[in-house]
Tab-separated table of N, CA and C in Angstrom:
chain	number	residue	atom	x	y	z
A	28	MET	N	87.795	80.964	109.395
A	28	MET	CA	87.472	81.798	110.676
A	28	MET	C	87.367	83.261	110.403
A	29	THR	N	86.379	84.003	110.707
A	29	THR	CA	86.663	85.332	110.301
A	29	THR	C	87.063	86.260	111.582
A	30	ASN	N	87.312	87.392	111.599
A	30	ASN	CA	87.799	88.131	112.728
A	30	ASN	C	86.739	88.113	113.820
A	31	ALA	N	85.494	88.368	113.529
A	31	ALA	CA	84.404	88.484	114.502
A	31	ALA	C	84.284	87.067	115.413
A	32	SER	N	84.703	86.131	114.860
A	32	SER	CA	84.949	84.564	115.565
A	32	SER	C	86.023	84.309	116.258
A	33	LYS	N	87.059	85.331	116.009
A	33	LYS	CA	88.396	84.871	116.522
A	33	LYS	C	88.268	84.761	118.293
A	34	PRO	N	88.943	83.819	118.900
A	34	PRO	CA	88.847	83.896	120.203
A	34	PRO	C	89.531	84.912	120.951
A	35	ASP	N	89.027	85.555	122.040
A	35	ASP	CA	89.413	86.355	123.014
A	35	ASP	C	90.839	86.125	123.335
A	36	PHE	N	91.332	85.040	123.479
A	36	PHE	CA	92.816	84.776	124.163
A	36	PHE	C	93.756	85.282	122.899
A	37	ALA	N	93.324	85.107	121.561
A	37	ALA	CA	94.285	85.473	120.572
A	37	ALA	C	94.351	86.767	120.642
A	38	ASP	N	93.344	87.827	120.730
A	38	ASP	CA	93.656	89.393	120.984
A	38	ASP	C	94.458	89.589	122.298
A	39	SER	N	94.444	88.953	123.265
A	39	SER	CA	95.076	89.080	124.272
A	39	SER	C	96.519	88.674	124.410
A	40	THR	N	96.875	87.563	123.412
A	40	THR	CA	98.009	87.093	123.423
A	40	THR	C	98.797	88.143	122.366
A	41	MET	N	98.332	88.522	121.380
A	41	MET	CA	98.729	89.422	120.528
A	41	MET	C	99.140	90.818	121.289
A	42	MET	N	98.489	91.185	122.229
A	42	MET	CA	98.547	92.326	122.859
A	42	MET	C	99.764	92.214	123.901
A	43	ASP	N	99.864	90.936	124.639
A	43	ASP	CA	100.995	90.674	125.554
A	43	ASP	C	102.491	90.788	124.562
A	44	LEU	N	102.382	90.011	123.279
A	44	LEU	CA	103.366	89.887	122.308
A	44	LEU	C	103.942	91.535	122.070
A	45	PHE	N	103.016	92.169	121.981
A	45	PHE	CA	103.077	93.508	121.489
A	45	PHE	C	103.907	94.380	122.611
A	46	ARG	N	103.403	94.397	123.607
A	46	ARG	CA	103.838	94.946	124.947
A	46	ARG	C	105.144	94.576	125.296
A	47	THR	N	105.572	93.070	125.085
A	47	THR	CA	106.949	92.621	125.242
A	47	THR	C	107.641	93.352	124.209
A	48	GLU	N	107.354	93.530	123.147
A	48	GLU	CA	108.152	94.055	122.111
A	48	GLU	C	108.410	95.492	122.111
A	49	LEU	N	107.310	96.003	122.665
A	49	LEU	CA	107.338	97.478	122.995
A	49	LEU	C	108.424	97.984	124.317
A	50	GLU	N	108.422	96.756	125.125
A	50	GLU	CA	109.446	97.215	126.208
A	50	GLU	C	110.838	97.237	125.674
A	51	THR	N	111.098	96.455	125.006
A	51	THR	CA	112.539	96.363	124.354
A	51	THR	C	112.571	97.455	123.463
A	52	HIS	N	111.821	97.875	122.619
A	52	HIS	CA	112.028	99.028	121.819
A	52	HIS	C	111.947	100.366	122.636
A	53	ALA	N	111.161	100.382	123.601
A	53	ALA	CA	111.302	101.671	124.355
A	53	ALA	C	112.281	101.967	125.168
A	54	THR	N	113.215	100.678	125.363
A	54	THR	CA	114.462	100.999	126.281
A	54	THR	C	115.413	101.510	125.115
A	55	THR	N	115.232	100.889	123.531
A	55	THR	CA	116.143	101.507	122.712
A	55	THR	C	115.933	102.843	122.485
A	56	LEU	N	114.803	103.421	122.397
A	56	LEU	CA	114.297	104.605	122.464
A	56	LEU	C	115.040	105.679	123.543
A	57	ASN	N	114.593	105.166	124.861
A	57	ASN	CA	114.938	106.085	125.672
A	57	ASN	C	116.684	106.140	126.028
A	58	ASP	N	117.228	105.091	125.733
A	58	ASP	CA	118.687	104.948	125.718
A	58	ASP	C	119.401	105.895	124.547
A	59	GLY	N	118.695	105.633	123.289
A	59	GLY	CA	119.038	106.485	121.990
A	59	GLY	C	118.672	107.853	122.195
A	60	LEU	N	117.933	108.314	122.819
A	60	LEU	CA	117.178	109.658	122.951
A	60	LEU	C	118.474	110.348	123.992
A	61	LEU	N	118.620	109.653	125.024
A	61	LEU	CA	119.706	110.078	126.237
A	61	LEU	C	120.771	110.309	125.419
A	62	ALA	N	121.320	109.554	124.674
A	62	ALA	CA	122.774	109.493	123.995
A	62	ALA	C	122.537	110.714	122.855
A	63	LEU	N	121.364	111.069	122.024
A	63	LEU	CA	121.342	112.097	121.371
A	63	LEU	C	121.434	113.334	122.210
A	64	GLU	N	121.123	113.653	123.372
A	64	GLU	CA	121.074	114.742	124.185
A	64	GLU	C	122.465	115.103	124.283
A	65	GLN	N	123.369	114.145	124.543
A	65	GLN	CA	124.936	114.230	124.470
A	65	GLN	C	125.509	114.504	123.158
A	66	THR	N	125.068	113.880	122.529
A	66	THR	CA	125.712	113.781	120.864
A	66	THR	C	124.651	113.916	119.750
A	67	PRO	N	124.113	115.072	119.425
A	67	PRO	CA	122.943	115.010	118.507
A	67	PRO	C	123.177	114.769	117.023
A	68	ASP	N	124.390	114.615	116.714
A	68	ASP	CA	124.781	114.060	115.308
A	68	ASP	C	125.235	112.642	115.199
A	69	ALA	N	124.976	111.749	116.373
A	69	ALA	CA	125.201	110.346	116.445
A	69	ALA	C	124.230	109.654	115.271
A	70	MET	N	124.484	109.674	114.130
A	70	MET	CA	124.000	109.037	113.141
A	70	MET	C	123.668	107.518	113.432
A	71	ASP	N	124.541	106.712	114.224
A	71	ASP	CA	124.279	105.567	114.459
A	71	ASP	C	123.151	105.238	115.416
A	72	ARG	N	122.839	106.200	116.324
A	72	ARG	CA	121.765	106.176	117.271
A	72	ARG	C	120.552	106.497	116.455
A	73	LEU	N	120.578	107.390	115.489
A	73	LEU	CA	119.396	107.745	114.520
A	73	LEU	C	118.633	106.659	114.001
A	74	ASP	N	119.865	105.614	113.428
A	74	ASP	CA	119.338	104.637	112.858
A	74	ASP	C	118.673	103.616	113.648
A	75	ALA	N	119.305	103.289	114.922
A	75	ALA	CA	118.491	102.519	115.923
A	75	ALA	C	117.145	102.949	116.289
A	76	LEU	N	117.074	104.375	116.620
A	76	LEU	CA	115.916	105.070	116.933
A	76	LEU	C	114.677	104.819	115.960
A	77	MET	N	115.244	104.882	114.654
A	77	MET	CA	114.301	105.023	113.506
A	77	MET	C	113.711	103.514	113.347
A	78	ARG	N	114.634	102.738	113.522
A	78	ARG	CA	114.409	101.159	113.359
A	78	ARG	C	113.130	100.897	114.821
A	79	ALA	N	113.568	101.193	115.870
A	79	ALA	CA	112.798	100.772	117.282
A	79	ALA	C	111.385	101.331	116.639
A	80	VAL	N	111.151	102.861	116.574
A	80	VAL	CA	109.950	103.411	116.397
A	80	VAL	C	109.317	102.797	115.376
A	81	HIS	N	109.868	102.437	113.968
A	81	HIS	CA	109.099	101.832	112.964
A	81	HIS	C	108.713	100.354	113.393
A	82	SER	N	109.369	99.611	114.273
A	82	SER	CA	108.941	98.255	114.997
A	82	SER	C	107.690	98.569	115.629
A	83	ILE	N	107.539	99.554	116.529
A	83	ILE	CA	106.639	99.893	117.401
A	83	ILE	C	105.196	100.158	116.524
A	84	LYS	N	105.443	101.132	115.319
A	84	LYS	CA	104.446	101.427	114.377
A	84	LYS	C	103.926	100.215	113.777
A	85	GLY	N	104.430	99.171	113.406
A	85	GLY	CA	104.118	98.056	112.824
A	85	GLY	C	103.371	97.036	113.785
A	86	GLY	N	103.903	96.999	115.084
A	86	GLY	CA	103.207	96.286	116.004
A	86	GLY	C	101.913	96.763	116.495
A	87	ALA	N	101.897	98.069	116.433
A	87	ALA	CA	100.784	98.803	116.966
A	87	ALA	C	99.627	98.726	115.988
A	88	ARG	N	100.038	98.893	114.686
A	88	ARG	CA	99.172	98.728	113.514
A	88	ARG	C	98.360	97.147	113.618
A	89	ILE	N	99.206	96.215	114.119
A	89	ILE	CA	98.494	94.841	114.064
A	89	ILE	C	97.318	94.712	115.057
A	90	VAL	N	97.874	95.477	116.365
A	90	VAL	CA	96.647	95.254	117.514
A	90	VAL	C	95.743	96.373	117.388
A	91	GLU	N	95.905	97.043	116.347
A	91	GLU	CA	94.920	98.217	116.103
A	91	GLU	C	94.951	99.225	117.169
A	92	LEU	N	96.111	99.718	117.393
A	92	LEU	CA	96.282	100.776	118.311
A	92	LEU	C	96.786	102.074	117.555
A	93	ASP	N	95.686	102.762	116.885
A	93	ASP	CA	95.887	103.810	115.909
A	93	ASP	C	96.719	105.273	116.624
A	94	GLN	N	96.415	105.276	117.773
A	94	GLN	CA	96.895	106.433	118.332
A	94	GLN	C	98.493	106.369	118.355
A	95	ILE	N	98.687	104.821	118.739
A	95	ILE	CA	100.471	104.740	118.770
A	95	ILE	C	100.820	104.688	117.499
A	96	VAL	N	100.121	104.089	116.448
A	96	VAL	CA	100.688	104.240	114.975
A	96	VAL	C	100.771	105.767	114.754
A	97	ARG	N	100.083	106.567	115.244
A	97	ARG	CA	99.973	107.900	114.663
A	97	ARG	C	101.418	108.838	115.286
A	98	LEU	N	101.285	108.450	116.748
A	98	LEU	CA	102.699	108.968	117.236
A	98	LEU	C	103.946	108.457	116.804
A	99	ALA	N	103.944	107.222	116.575
A	99	ALA	CA	105.079	106.530	116.189
A	99	ALA	C	105.635	106.857	114.620
A	100	HIS	N	104.464	107.108	113.931
A	100	HIS	CA	104.817	107.766	112.322
A	100	HIS	C	105.559	109.018	112.643
A	101	VAL	N	104.748	109.802	113.482
A	101	VAL	CA	105.483	111.287	113.437
A	101	VAL	C	106.834	111.244	113.827
A	102	MET	N	107.280	110.453	115.040
A	102	MET	CA	108.331	110.015	115.571
A	102	MET	C	109.488	109.765	114.421
A	103	GLU	N	108.893	108.487	113.735
A	103	GLU	CA	109.721	108.308	112.580
A	103	GLU	C	110.330	109.050	111.442
A	104	ASP	N	109.053	109.762	111.163
A	104	ASP	CA	109.481	110.964	110.337
A	104	ASP	C	110.479	111.896	110.907
A	105	GLY	N	110.461	112.355	111.926
A	105	GLY	CA	111.669	113.276	112.530
A	105	GLY	C	112.947	112.609	112.637
A	106	PHE	N	112.878	111.297	113.017
A	106	PHE	CA	114.448	110.536	112.862
A	106	PHE	C	114.814	110.599	111.571
A	107	VAL	N	113.840	110.381	110.336
A	107	VAL	CA	114.357	110.260	108.951
A	107	VAL	C	114.806	111.542	108.762
A	108	ALA	N	114.032	112.678	109.011
A	108	ALA	CA	114.551	113.703	108.767
A	108	ALA	C	115.948	114.228	109.166
A	109	ALA	N	116.116	113.894	110.550
A	109	ALA	CA	117.425	114.224	110.980
A	109	ALA	C	118.772	113.316	110.573
A	110	GLN	N	118.203	112.103	110.073
A	110	GLN	CA	119.214	111.330	109.396
A	110	GLN	C	119.468	112.068	108.041
A	111	ARG	N	118.673	112.384	107.227
A	111	ARG	CA	118.905	113.201	106.021
A	111	ARG	C	119.360	114.696	106.185
A	112	ARG	N	119.804	115.050	107.644
A	112	ARG	CA	120.030	116.181	107.963
A	112	ARG	C	119.267	117.321	107.598
A	113	GLN	N	118.010	116.988	107.380
A	113	GLN	CA	116.743	118.367	107.146
A	113	GLN	C	116.647	118.754	108.559
A	114	ILE	N	116.929	118.249	109.376
A	114	ILE	CA	116.604	118.946	110.773
A	114	ILE	C	117.780	118.700	111.685
A	115	ARG	N	117.805	119.256	112.605
A	115	ARG	CA	119.005	118.940	113.661
A	115	ARG	C	118.343	118.805	115.185
A	116	LEU	N	118.089	117.597	115.794
A	116	LEU	CA	117.463	117.455	116.835
A	116	LEU	C	118.227	118.186	118.085
A	117	LYS	N	117.511	119.148	118.598
A	117	LYS	CA	117.928	119.742	119.788
A	117	LYS	C	117.050	119.428	120.915
A	118	SER	N	117.523	120.036	122.114
A	118	SER	CA	116.934	119.521	123.385
A	118	SER	C	115.389	119.686	123.413
A	119	ALA	N	114.919	120.474	122.885
A	119	ALA	CA	113.259	120.634	122.953
A	119	ALA	C	112.834	119.601	121.980
A	120	GLN	N	113.320	119.225	120.766
A	120	GLN	CA	112.870	117.964	120.030
A	120	GLN	C	113.084	116.861	120.783
A	121	ILE	N	114.077	116.511	121.522
A	121	ILE	CA	114.611	115.389	121.863
A	121	ILE	C	113.357	115.455	123.269
A	122	ASP	N	113.054	116.250	123.863
A	122	ASP	CA	112.089	116.067	124.941
A	122	ASP	C	110.791	115.731	124.526
A	123	LEU	N	110.380	116.482	123.206
A	123	LEU	CA	109.134	115.906	122.537
A	123	LEU	C	109.162	114.413	122.187
A	124	LEU	N	110.183	113.885	121.825
A	124	LEU	CA	110.086	112.588	121.341
A	124	LEU	C	110.309	111.539	122.826
A	125	PHE	N	110.764	112.111	123.763
A	125	PHE	CA	110.793	111.542	125.223
A	125	PHE	C	109.311	111.412	125.495
A	126	ARG	N	108.688	112.342	125.475
A	126	ARG	CA	106.944	112.561	125.757
A	126	ARG	C	106.300	111.525	124.773
A	127	GLY	N	106.762	111.484	123.437
A	127	GLY	CA	106.052	110.776	122.592
A	127	GLY	C	106.367	109.137	122.975
A	128	ALA	N	107.437	108.636	123.393
A	128	ALA	CA	107.737	107.356	123.815
A	128	ALA	C	106.955	107.228	125.196
A	129	ASP	N	106.808	108.123	126.173
A	129	ASP	CA	105.863	107.962	127.364
A	129	ASP	C	104.528	107.815	126.861
A	130	LEU	N	104.038	108.420	125.996
A	130	LEU	CA	102.488	108.290	125.629
A	130	LEU	C	102.446	107.037	124.941
A	131	ILE	N	103.238	106.340	124.112
A	131	ILE	CA	103.157	105.243	123.637
A	131	ILE	C	103.029	104.240	124.622
A	132	ARG	N	103.862	104.322	125.659
A	132	ARG	CA	103.832	103.041	126.798
A	132	ARG	C	102.207	103.301	127.405
A	133	GLU	N	101.948	104.649	127.578
A	133	GLU	CA	100.725	104.966	128.440
A	133	GLU	C	99.454	104.251	127.580
A	134	ILE	N	99.677	104.627	126.405
A	134	ILE	CA	98.382	104.072	125.494
A	134	ILE	C	98.322	102.555	125.673
A	135	ALA	N	99.600	101.841	125.505
A	135	ALA	CA	99.567	100.464	125.281
A	135	ALA	C	99.311	99.872	126.827
A	136	ASP	N	99.489	100.597	127.852
A	136	ASP	CA	99.026	100.073	129.166
A	136	ASP	C	97.696	100.224	129.458
A	137	ALA	N	96.902	101.359	128.850
A	137	ALA	CA	95.564	101.379	129.118
A	137	ALA	C	95.035	100.618	128.287
A	138	ALA	N	95.340	100.212	126.873
A	138	ALA	CA	94.608	99.165	126.340
A	138	ALA	C	94.745	97.655	126.721
A	139	ALA	N	95.820	97.470	127.323
A	139	ALA	CA	96.242	96.196	127.943
A	139	ALA	C	95.255	96.059	129.369
A	140	GLU	N	94.785	97.179	129.914
A	140	GLU	CA	94.030	97.193	130.979
A	140	GLU	C	92.436	97.082	130.415
A	141	GLY	N	92.421	97.446	129.142
A	141	GLY	CA	91.023	97.242	128.769
A	141	GLY	C	90.414	98.753	128.893
A	142	ASP	N	91.096	99.761	129.215
A	142	ASP	CA	90.702	101.247	129.457
A	142	ASP	C	90.673	102.048	127.928
A	143	ASP	N	89.466	101.477	127.551
A	143	ASP	CA	89.136	102.176	126.148
A	143	ASP	C	88.791	103.813	126.197
A	144	GLU	N	88.599	104.177	127.292
A	144	GLU	CA	88.457	105.788	127.374
A	144	GLU	C	89.698	106.341	127.503
A	145	TRP	N	90.806	105.813	127.694
A	145	TRP	CA	92.112	106.355	128.081
A	145	TRP	C	92.708	107.220	126.683
A	146	PRO	N	92.510	106.866	125.574
A	146	PRO	CA	93.055	107.515	124.374
A	146	PRO	C	92.153	108.809	124.258
A	147	GLN	N	90.766	108.897	124.257
A	147	GLN	CA	89.707	109.754	124.169
A	147	GLN	C	90.066	110.949	125.322
A	148	ALA	N	90.315	110.414	126.344
A	148	ALA	CA	90.593	111.419	127.518
A	148	ALA	C	91.768	112.264	127.381
A	149	HIS	N	92.854	111.799	126.408
A	149	HIS	CA	94.099	112.372	126.347
A	149	HIS	C	94.289	112.696	124.950
A	150	GLN	N	93.088	112.937	124.070
A	150	GLN	CA	93.365	113.047	122.578
A	150	GLN	C	93.924	114.429	122.504
A	151	SER	N	93.877	115.396	123.184
A	151	SER	CA	94.147	116.502	122.891
A	151	SER	C	95.642	116.732	123.237
A	152	GLU	N	96.260	116.093	124.240
A	152	GLU	CA	97.502	115.993	124.446
A	152	GLU	C	98.262	115.094	123.261
A	153	ILE	N	97.795	114.075	122.883
A	153	ILE	CA	98.322	113.500	121.660
A	153	ILE	C	98.351	114.368	120.382
A	154	ASP	N	97.141	114.906	119.976
A	154	ASP	CA	97.299	115.923	118.905
A	154	ASP	C	98.263	117.054	119.154
A	155	LYS	N	98.313	117.582	120.482
A	155	LYS	CA	99.196	118.712	120.429
A	155	LYS	C	100.789	118.206	120.120
A	156	LEU	N	101.123	116.894	120.867
A	156	LEU	CA	102.438	116.337	120.454
A	156	LEU	C	102.530	116.159	119.086
A	157	VAL	N	101.611	115.396	118.475
A	157	VAL	CA	101.910	115.108	116.959
A	157	VAL	C	101.855	116.540	116.220
A	158	SER	N	101.473	117.490	116.483
A	158	SER	CA	101.381	118.907	115.847
A	158	SER	C	102.833	119.357	116.064
A	159	ALA	N	103.408	119.324	117.207
A	159	ALA	CA	104.832	119.739	117.662
A	159	ALA	C	105.693	119.014	116.874
């Protein structure tokens, strides 16, 4: 069976599974980022944050949500750099990471609702966040 002949329910089931996992990982991101605001050097938080965003990236790749893959990849790079002490996450960077987490949810919600235009309508915001 080729991808073109795959039944629609398979795609929706994968999207449902991705969104369920996304909620779990998004909670980890939000809780971890809140904790980092209080203790920026909490290495145990950085490990959990990096793993959560890495899982989001993998799931997004499976359901072909490239904008989420892109955002998650940049966020993951930031967490790895903080783990290696190449950067120190300050309030401004943590705010950007919160916005990245929000955008990931918004993209997933739009995709689940079949809104194919949402990513294009918000492309400049996504690009700006990735650049930051």
